[in-house]
mmCIF file of C-alpha atoms in Angstrom:
data_model
loop_
_atom_site.group_PDB
_atom_site.id
_atom_site.type_symbol
_atom_site.label_atom_id
_atom_site.label_comp_id
_atom_site.label_asym_id
_atom_site.label_seq_id
_atom_site.Cartn_x
_atom_site.Cartn_y
_atom_site.Cartn_z
ATOM 1 C CA GLY A 1 92.467 59.679 44.633
ATOM 2 C CA GLU A 2 89.299 61.250 45.761
ATOM 3 C CA ASN A 3 88.030 64.501 43.929
ATOM 4 C CA VAL A 4 85.291 66.461 45.358
ATOM 5 C CA GLU A 5 83.407 68.985 43.227
ATOM 6 C CA GLN A 6 81.231 71.621 44.828
ATOM 7 C CA HIS A 7 78.470 73.991 43.376
ATOM 8 C CA PRO A 8 77.680 76.686 43.256
ATOM 9 C CA SER A 9 80.703 78.710 44.280
ATOM 10 C CA THR A 10 78.487 81.667 45.395
ATOM 11 C CA LEU A 11 74.886 81.626 46.495
ATOM 12 C CA SER A 12 72.667 84.590 47.412
ATOM 13 C CA VAL A 13 69.344 83.931 48.998
ATOM 14 C CA GLN A 14 66.793 86.142 50.630
ATOM 15 C CA GLU A 15 66.182 85.652 54.385
ATOM 16 C CA GLY A 16 63.695 82.913 54.904
ATOM 17 C CA ASP A 17 64.340 81.209 51.686
ATOM 18 C CA SER A 18 66.112 77.785 51.238
ATOM 19 C CA ALA A 19 69.668 77.367 50.202
ATOM 20 C CA VAL A 20 70.988 74.066 48.522
ATOM 21 C CA ILE A 21 74.658 73.285 47.885
ATOM 22 C CA LYS A 22 75.673 70.212 45.894
ATOM 23 C CA CYS A 23 78.838 68.180 45.932
ATOM 24 C CA THR A 24 79.931 65.263 43.877
ATOM 25 C CA TYR A 25 82.686 62.822 44.642
ATOM 26 C CA SER A 26 84.722 60.360 42.524
ATOM 27 C CA ASP A 27 85.830 57.690 44.770
ATOM 28 C CA SER A 28 83.145 55.051 45.376
ATOM 29 C CA ALA A 29 84.936 53.845 48.570
ATOM 30 C CA SER A 30 84.195 57.186 50.325
ATOM 31 C CA ASN A 31 81.731 56.685 53.049
ATOM 32 C CA TYR A 32 81.933 59.758 55.326
ATOM 33 C CA PHE A 33 80.689 63.172 54.300
ATOM 34 C CA PRO A 34 80.902 66.185 56.648
ATOM 35 C CA TRP A 35 79.946 69.748 56.028
ATOM 36 C CA TYR A 36 81.926 72.631 57.580
ATOM 37 C CA LYS A 37 80.836 76.236 57.971
ATOM 38 C CA GLN A 38 83.486 78.916 57.864
ATOM 39 C CA GLU A 39 82.826 82.502 59.012
ATOM 40 C CA LEU A 40 85.418 85.113 57.887
ATOM 41 C CA GLY A 41 88.499 84.879 59.858
ATOM 42 C CA LYS A 42 87.399 81.916 61.932
ATOM 43 C CA ARG A 43 87.825 78.313 62.010
ATOM 44 C CA PRO A 44 85.869 75.643 59.946
ATOM 45 C CA GLN A 45 83.166 74.272 62.095
ATOM 46 C CA LEU A 46 81.359 71.072 61.658
ATOM 47 C CA ILE A 47 77.622 71.713 61.026
ATOM 48 C CA ILE A 48 76.461 68.206 60.010
ATOM 49 C CA ASP A 49 77.960 65.042 58.712
ATOM 50 C CA ILE A 50 76.580 61.724 57.194
ATOM 51 C CA ARG A 51 77.827 58.367 56.754
ATOM 52 C CA SER A 52 77.076 56.167 53.851
ATOM 53 C CA ASN A 53 74.808 53.861 55.837
ATOM 54 C CA VAL A 54 72.086 56.489 55.649
ATOM 55 C CA GLY A 55 70.541 58.634 52.995
ATOM 56 C CA GLU A 56 69.517 61.609 54.866
ATOM 57 C CA LYS A 57 70.182 63.415 58.195
ATOM 58 C CA LYS A 58 68.541 66.416 59.689
ATOM 59 C CA ASP A 59 69.364 68.784 62.432
ATOM 60 C CA GLN A 60 66.835 71.588 62.966
ATOM 61 C CA ARG A 61 67.140 73.799 59.847
ATOM 62 C CA ILE A 62 70.057 71.941 58.281
ATOM 63 C CA ALA A 63 69.817 68.654 56.320
ATOM 64 C CA VAL A 64 72.154 66.465 54.291
ATOM 65 C CA THR A 65 71.104 64.075 51.634
ATOM 66 C CA LEU A 66 73.441 61.358 50.172
ATOM 67 C CA ASN A 67 72.973 59.415 46.869
ATOM 68 C CA LYS A 68 75.623 56.871 46.847
ATOM 69 C CA THR A 69 74.838 55.510 43.499
ATOM 70 C CA ALA A 70 75.119 58.959 41.799
ATOM 71 C CA LYS A 71 78.074 59.895 44.092
ATOM 72 C CA HIS A 72 76.645 63.220 45.211
ATOM 73 C CA PHE A 73 75.427 64.663 48.391
ATOM 74 C CA SER A 74 73.786 67.972 49.185
ATOM 75 C CA LEU A 75 73.337 70.458 52.040
ATOM 76 C CA HIS A 76 69.948 72.002 52.673
ATOM 77 C CA ILE A 77 69.399 75.020 54.793
ATOM 78 C CA THR A 78 65.823 76.066 55.317
ATOM 79 C CA GLU A 79 64.451 79.403 56.684
ATOM 80 C CA THR A 80 67.882 81.030 56.108
ATOM 81 C CA GLN A 81 68.873 83.851 58.487
ATOM 82 C CA PRO A 82 71.606 86.440 58.051
ATOM 83 C CA GLU A 83 73.950 84.545 60.415
ATOM 84 C CA ASP A 84 73.874 81.577 57.995
ATOM 85 C CA SER A 85 76.065 83.874 55.738
ATOM 86 C CA ALA A 86 79.450 82.065 55.512
ATOM 87 C CA VAL A 87 81.535 79.842 53.397
ATOM 88 C CA TYR A 88 80.387 76.200 53.458
ATOM 89 C CA PHE A 89 82.649 73.339 52.563
ATOM 90 C CA CYS A 90 81.811 69.828 51.743
ATOM 91 C CA ALA A 91 84.271 67.074 52.137
ATOM 92 C CA ALA A 92 84.604 63.331 51.806
ATOM 93 C CA SER A 93 86.869 60.590 53.206
ATOM 94 C CA SER A 94 86.817 56.716 53.482
ATOM 95 C CA ARG A 95 87.925 54.255 55.980
ATOM 96 C CA ALA A 96 90.167 52.690 53.355
ATOM 97 C CA ASN A 97 92.339 55.936 53.353
ATOM 98 C CA SER A 98 91.532 57.231 56.769
ATOM 99 C CA TRP A 99 88.449 59.031 57.914
ATOM 100 C CA GLY A 100 90.448 62.049 59.019
ATOM 101 C CA LYS A 101 92.031 62.472 55.581
ATOM 102 C CA LEU A 102 89.315 64.748 54.240
ATOM 103 C CA GLN A 103 89.004 65.672 50.611
ATOM 104 C CA PHE A 104 87.370 69.099 50.549
ATOM 105 C CA GLY A 105 85.306 70.808 47.884
ATOM 106 C CA ALA A 106 86.192 74.370 46.884
ATOM 107 C CA GLY A 107 83.592 76.047 49.073
ATOM 108 C CA THR A 108 80.440 77.936 48.535
ATOM 109 C CA GLN A 109 80.069 81.539 49.693
ATOM 110 C CA VAL A 110 76.507 81.861 51.003
ATOM 111 C CA VAL A 111 75.166 85.348 51.396
ATOM 112 C CA VAL A 112 71.676 85.820 53.074
ATOM 113 C CA THR A 113 70.128 89.172 52.540
ATOM 114 C CA PRO A 114 67.586 90.507 54.885
ATOM 115 C CA GLU B 1 83.331 74.048 74.563
ATOM 116 C CA PRO B 2 86.980 73.021 74.171
ATOM 117 C CA GLU B 3 88.774 74.292 71.271
ATOM 118 C CA VAL B 4 91.916 73.628 69.102
ATOM 119 C CA THR B 5 94.159 76.683 69.490
ATOM 120 C CA GLN B 6 96.907 77.661 67.089
ATOM 121 C CA THR B 7 99.524 80.134 67.417
ATOM 122 C CA PRO B 8 100.712 82.529 65.924
ATOM 123 C CA SER B 9 97.618 83.721 64.073
ATOM 124 C CA HIS B 10 99.929 85.129 61.480
ATOM 125 C CA GLN B 11 103.503 84.637 60.728
ATOM 126 C CA VAL B 12 105.638 86.455 58.224
ATOM 127 C CA THR B 13 108.867 84.964 57.159
ATOM 128 C CA GLN B 14 111.595 85.257 54.475
ATOM 129 C CA MET B 15 112.096 82.566 51.957
ATOM 130 C CA GLY B 16 114.538 79.964 53.053
ATOM 131 C CA GLN B 17 113.836 80.490 56.683
ATOM 132 C CA GLU B 18 112.460 77.719 58.958
ATOM 133 C CA VAL B 19 109.064 78.286 60.548
ATOM 134 C CA ILE B 20 107.313 76.300 63.328
ATOM 135 C CA LEU B 21 103.536 76.387 63.537
ATOM 136 C CA ARG B 22 102.136 75.508 66.949
ATOM 137 C CA CYS B 23 98.860 73.888 67.832
ATOM 138 C CA VAL B 24 97.234 72.704 71.093
ATOM 139 C CA PRO B 25 94.772 70.063 70.328
ATOM 140 C CA ILE B 26 91.632 69.381 72.534
ATOM 141 C CA SER B 27 93.069 67.639 75.641
ATOM 142 C CA ASN B 28 91.507 64.139 75.389
ATOM 143 C CA HIS B 29 91.933 63.859 71.432
ATOM 144 C CA LEU B 30 94.317 61.365 70.132
ATOM 145 C CA TYR B 31 94.360 62.020 66.324
ATOM 146 C CA PHE B 32 96.021 65.150 65.056
ATOM 147 C CA TYR B 33 96.015 66.668 61.565
ATOM 148 C CA TRP B 34 97.479 69.542 59.503
ATOM 149 C CA TYR B 35 95.729 71.036 56.560
ATOM 150 C CA ARG B 36 96.432 74.096 54.598
ATOM 151 C CA GLN B 37 94.497 76.452 52.325
ATOM 152 C CA ILE B 38 96.350 78.597 49.759
ATOM 153 C CA LEU B 39 94.373 81.748 49.214
ATOM 154 C CA GLY B 40 91.397 81.083 46.806
ATOM 155 C CA GLN B 41 91.978 77.264 46.749
ATOM 156 C CA LYS B 42 90.546 74.187 48.503
ATOM 157 C CA VAL B 43 91.549 73.062 51.976
ATOM 158 C CA GLU B 44 94.180 70.417 51.387
ATOM 159 C CA PHE B 45 95.238 67.511 53.604
ATOM 160 C CA LEU B 46 98.872 67.488 54.674
ATOM 161 C CA VAL B 47 99.415 64.926 57.431
ATOM 162 C CA SER B 48 97.692 62.841 59.967
ATOM 163 C CA PHE B 49 99.497 61.824 63.357
ATOM 164 C CA TYR B 50 98.607 59.191 65.809
ATOM 165 C CA ASN B 51 100.440 57.338 68.679
ATOM 166 C CA ASN B 52 103.384 59.552 68.039
ATOM 167 C CA GLU B 53 103.908 58.863 64.524
ATOM 168 C CA ILE B 54 102.662 59.967 61.114
ATOM 169 C CA SER B 55 99.810 57.731 60.036
ATOM 170 C CA GLU B 56 99.255 59.229 56.648
ATOM 171 C CA LYS B 57 100.745 62.092 54.386
ATOM 172 C CA SER B 58 99.853 63.622 51.162
ATOM 173 C CA GLU B 59 102.144 64.407 48.248
ATOM 174 C CA ILE B 60 102.434 67.977 49.440
ATOM 175 C CA PHE B 61 104.026 66.894 52.769
ATOM 176 C CA ASP B 62 107.538 66.386 51.317
ATOM 177 C CA ASP B 63 110.943 66.364 53.073
ATOM 178 C CA GLN B 64 110.783 70.120 53.949
ATOM 179 C CA PHE B 65 107.822 69.467 56.339
ATOM 180 C CA SER B 66 107.846 67.619 59.636
ATOM 181 C CA VAL B 67 105.488 67.177 62.479
ATOM 182 C CA GLU B 68 106.120 66.681 66.168
ATOM 183 C CA ARG B 69 104.357 66.263 69.443
ATOM 184 C CA PRO B 70 107.111 67.422 71.735
ATOM 185 C CA ASP B 71 105.086 67.195 74.994
ATOM 186 C CA GLY B 72 101.672 65.994 75.982
ATOM 187 C CA SER B 73 99.829 69.218 74.736
ATOM 188 C CA ASN B 74 101.531 70.606 71.789
ATOM 189 C CA PHE B 75 101.538 69.472 68.018
ATOM 190 C CA THR B 76 103.842 71.470 65.777
ATOM 191 C CA LEU B 77 104.490 71.628 62.027
ATOM 192 C CA LYS B 78 107.831 72.623 60.877
ATOM 193 C CA ILE B 79 108.705 73.867 57.512
ATOM 194 C CA ARG B 80 112.428 73.693 57.017
ATOM 195 C CA SER B 81 113.200 76.041 54.165
ATOM 196 C CA THR B 82 110.180 78.038 53.141
ATOM 197 C CA LYS B 83 109.314 78.834 49.667
ATOM 198 C CA LEU B 84 106.913 81.501 48.352
ATOM 199 C CA GLU B 85 104.354 78.846 47.482
ATOM 200 C CA ASP B 86 104.208 77.819 51.033
ATOM 201 C CA SER B 87 102.240 80.969 51.870
ATOM 202 C CA ALA B 88 98.797 79.765 52.967
ATOM 203 C CA MET B 89 96.505 79.353 55.885
ATOM 204 C CA TYR B 90 97.439 76.245 58.007
ATOM 205 C CA PHE B 91 94.885 74.622 59.949
ATOM 206 C CA CYS B 92 95.542 72.138 62.792
ATOM 207 C CA ALA B 93 92.736 69.744 63.659
ATOM 208 C CA SER B 94 92.080 67.005 66.128
ATOM 209 C CA SER B 95 89.636 64.266 66.833
ATOM 210 C CA ALA B 96 88.918 61.964 69.741
ATOM 211 C CA SER B 97 88.881 58.827 67.711
ATOM 212 C CA GLU B 98 89.388 57.791 64.110
ATOM 213 C CA ILE B 99 85.722 57.872 63.405
ATOM 214 C CA LEU B 100 84.642 61.025 65.164
ATOM 215 C CA PRO B 101 84.581 64.487 63.514
ATOM 216 C CA LEU B 102 87.611 66.648 63.162
ATOM 217 C CA HIS B 103 87.699 69.876 65.174
ATOM 218 C CA PHE B 104 89.804 72.606 63.497
ATOM 219 C CA GLY B 105 91.691 75.481 65.061
ATOM 220 C CA ASN B 106 91.570 79.107 63.799
ATOM 221 C CA GLY B 107 94.512 78.634 61.603
ATOM 222 C CA THR B 108 97.876 80.335 61.156
ATOM 223 C CA ARG B 109 98.319 82.521 58.150
ATOM 224 C CA LEU B 110 101.864 82.116 56.799
ATOM 225 C CA THR B 111 103.170 84.600 54.560
ATOM 226 C CA VAL B 112 106.593 83.931 52.872
ATOM 227 C CA THR B 113 108.210 86.949 51.341
#
């Protein structure tokens, strides 16, 4: 089955700097890659997703890149702010299994210090 | 913005007891899911549900687990005879279609003593 690895497990950045989180996946059939943000005690919230027919997607300060050949995808947060502090999860799924059957990474604790 | 709601937020139960975790998906959503997260571990898929039947389940979802949509709004996860290792945060999620993103609830923290 699919296995998603996520790095780093923790990331400390100064406010205003960029943060990059990387994920690799094992199943070449995976073609949907969402990113979720989870604040302490709250629900995972989708912040951006990408499908395999594109290599990059951007939404304001957040961008995701996908390299299907290398089977990795990354989340980029620019101009970080204290409210970006949270745990970020990457995930992958494929139509072959079910797009809703997400395989999650272990999560990255991002701390943005003022 | 509509949300997936889960009750209770925290459930404590004794080993061997049955528990029912409840979820109210977003009203126009058709696909429903349960995930769980054991403390310090990954979020894991348990089961997906569509058109009043299970569409897929993981190896974790064995005979002690069942799901039901008893009426037009609720979606429940029943654990028949809880074990200590069932202690986890259980998340319900829903989506409007198979290809649209999942929306998660706030979770139910289950503690089995």
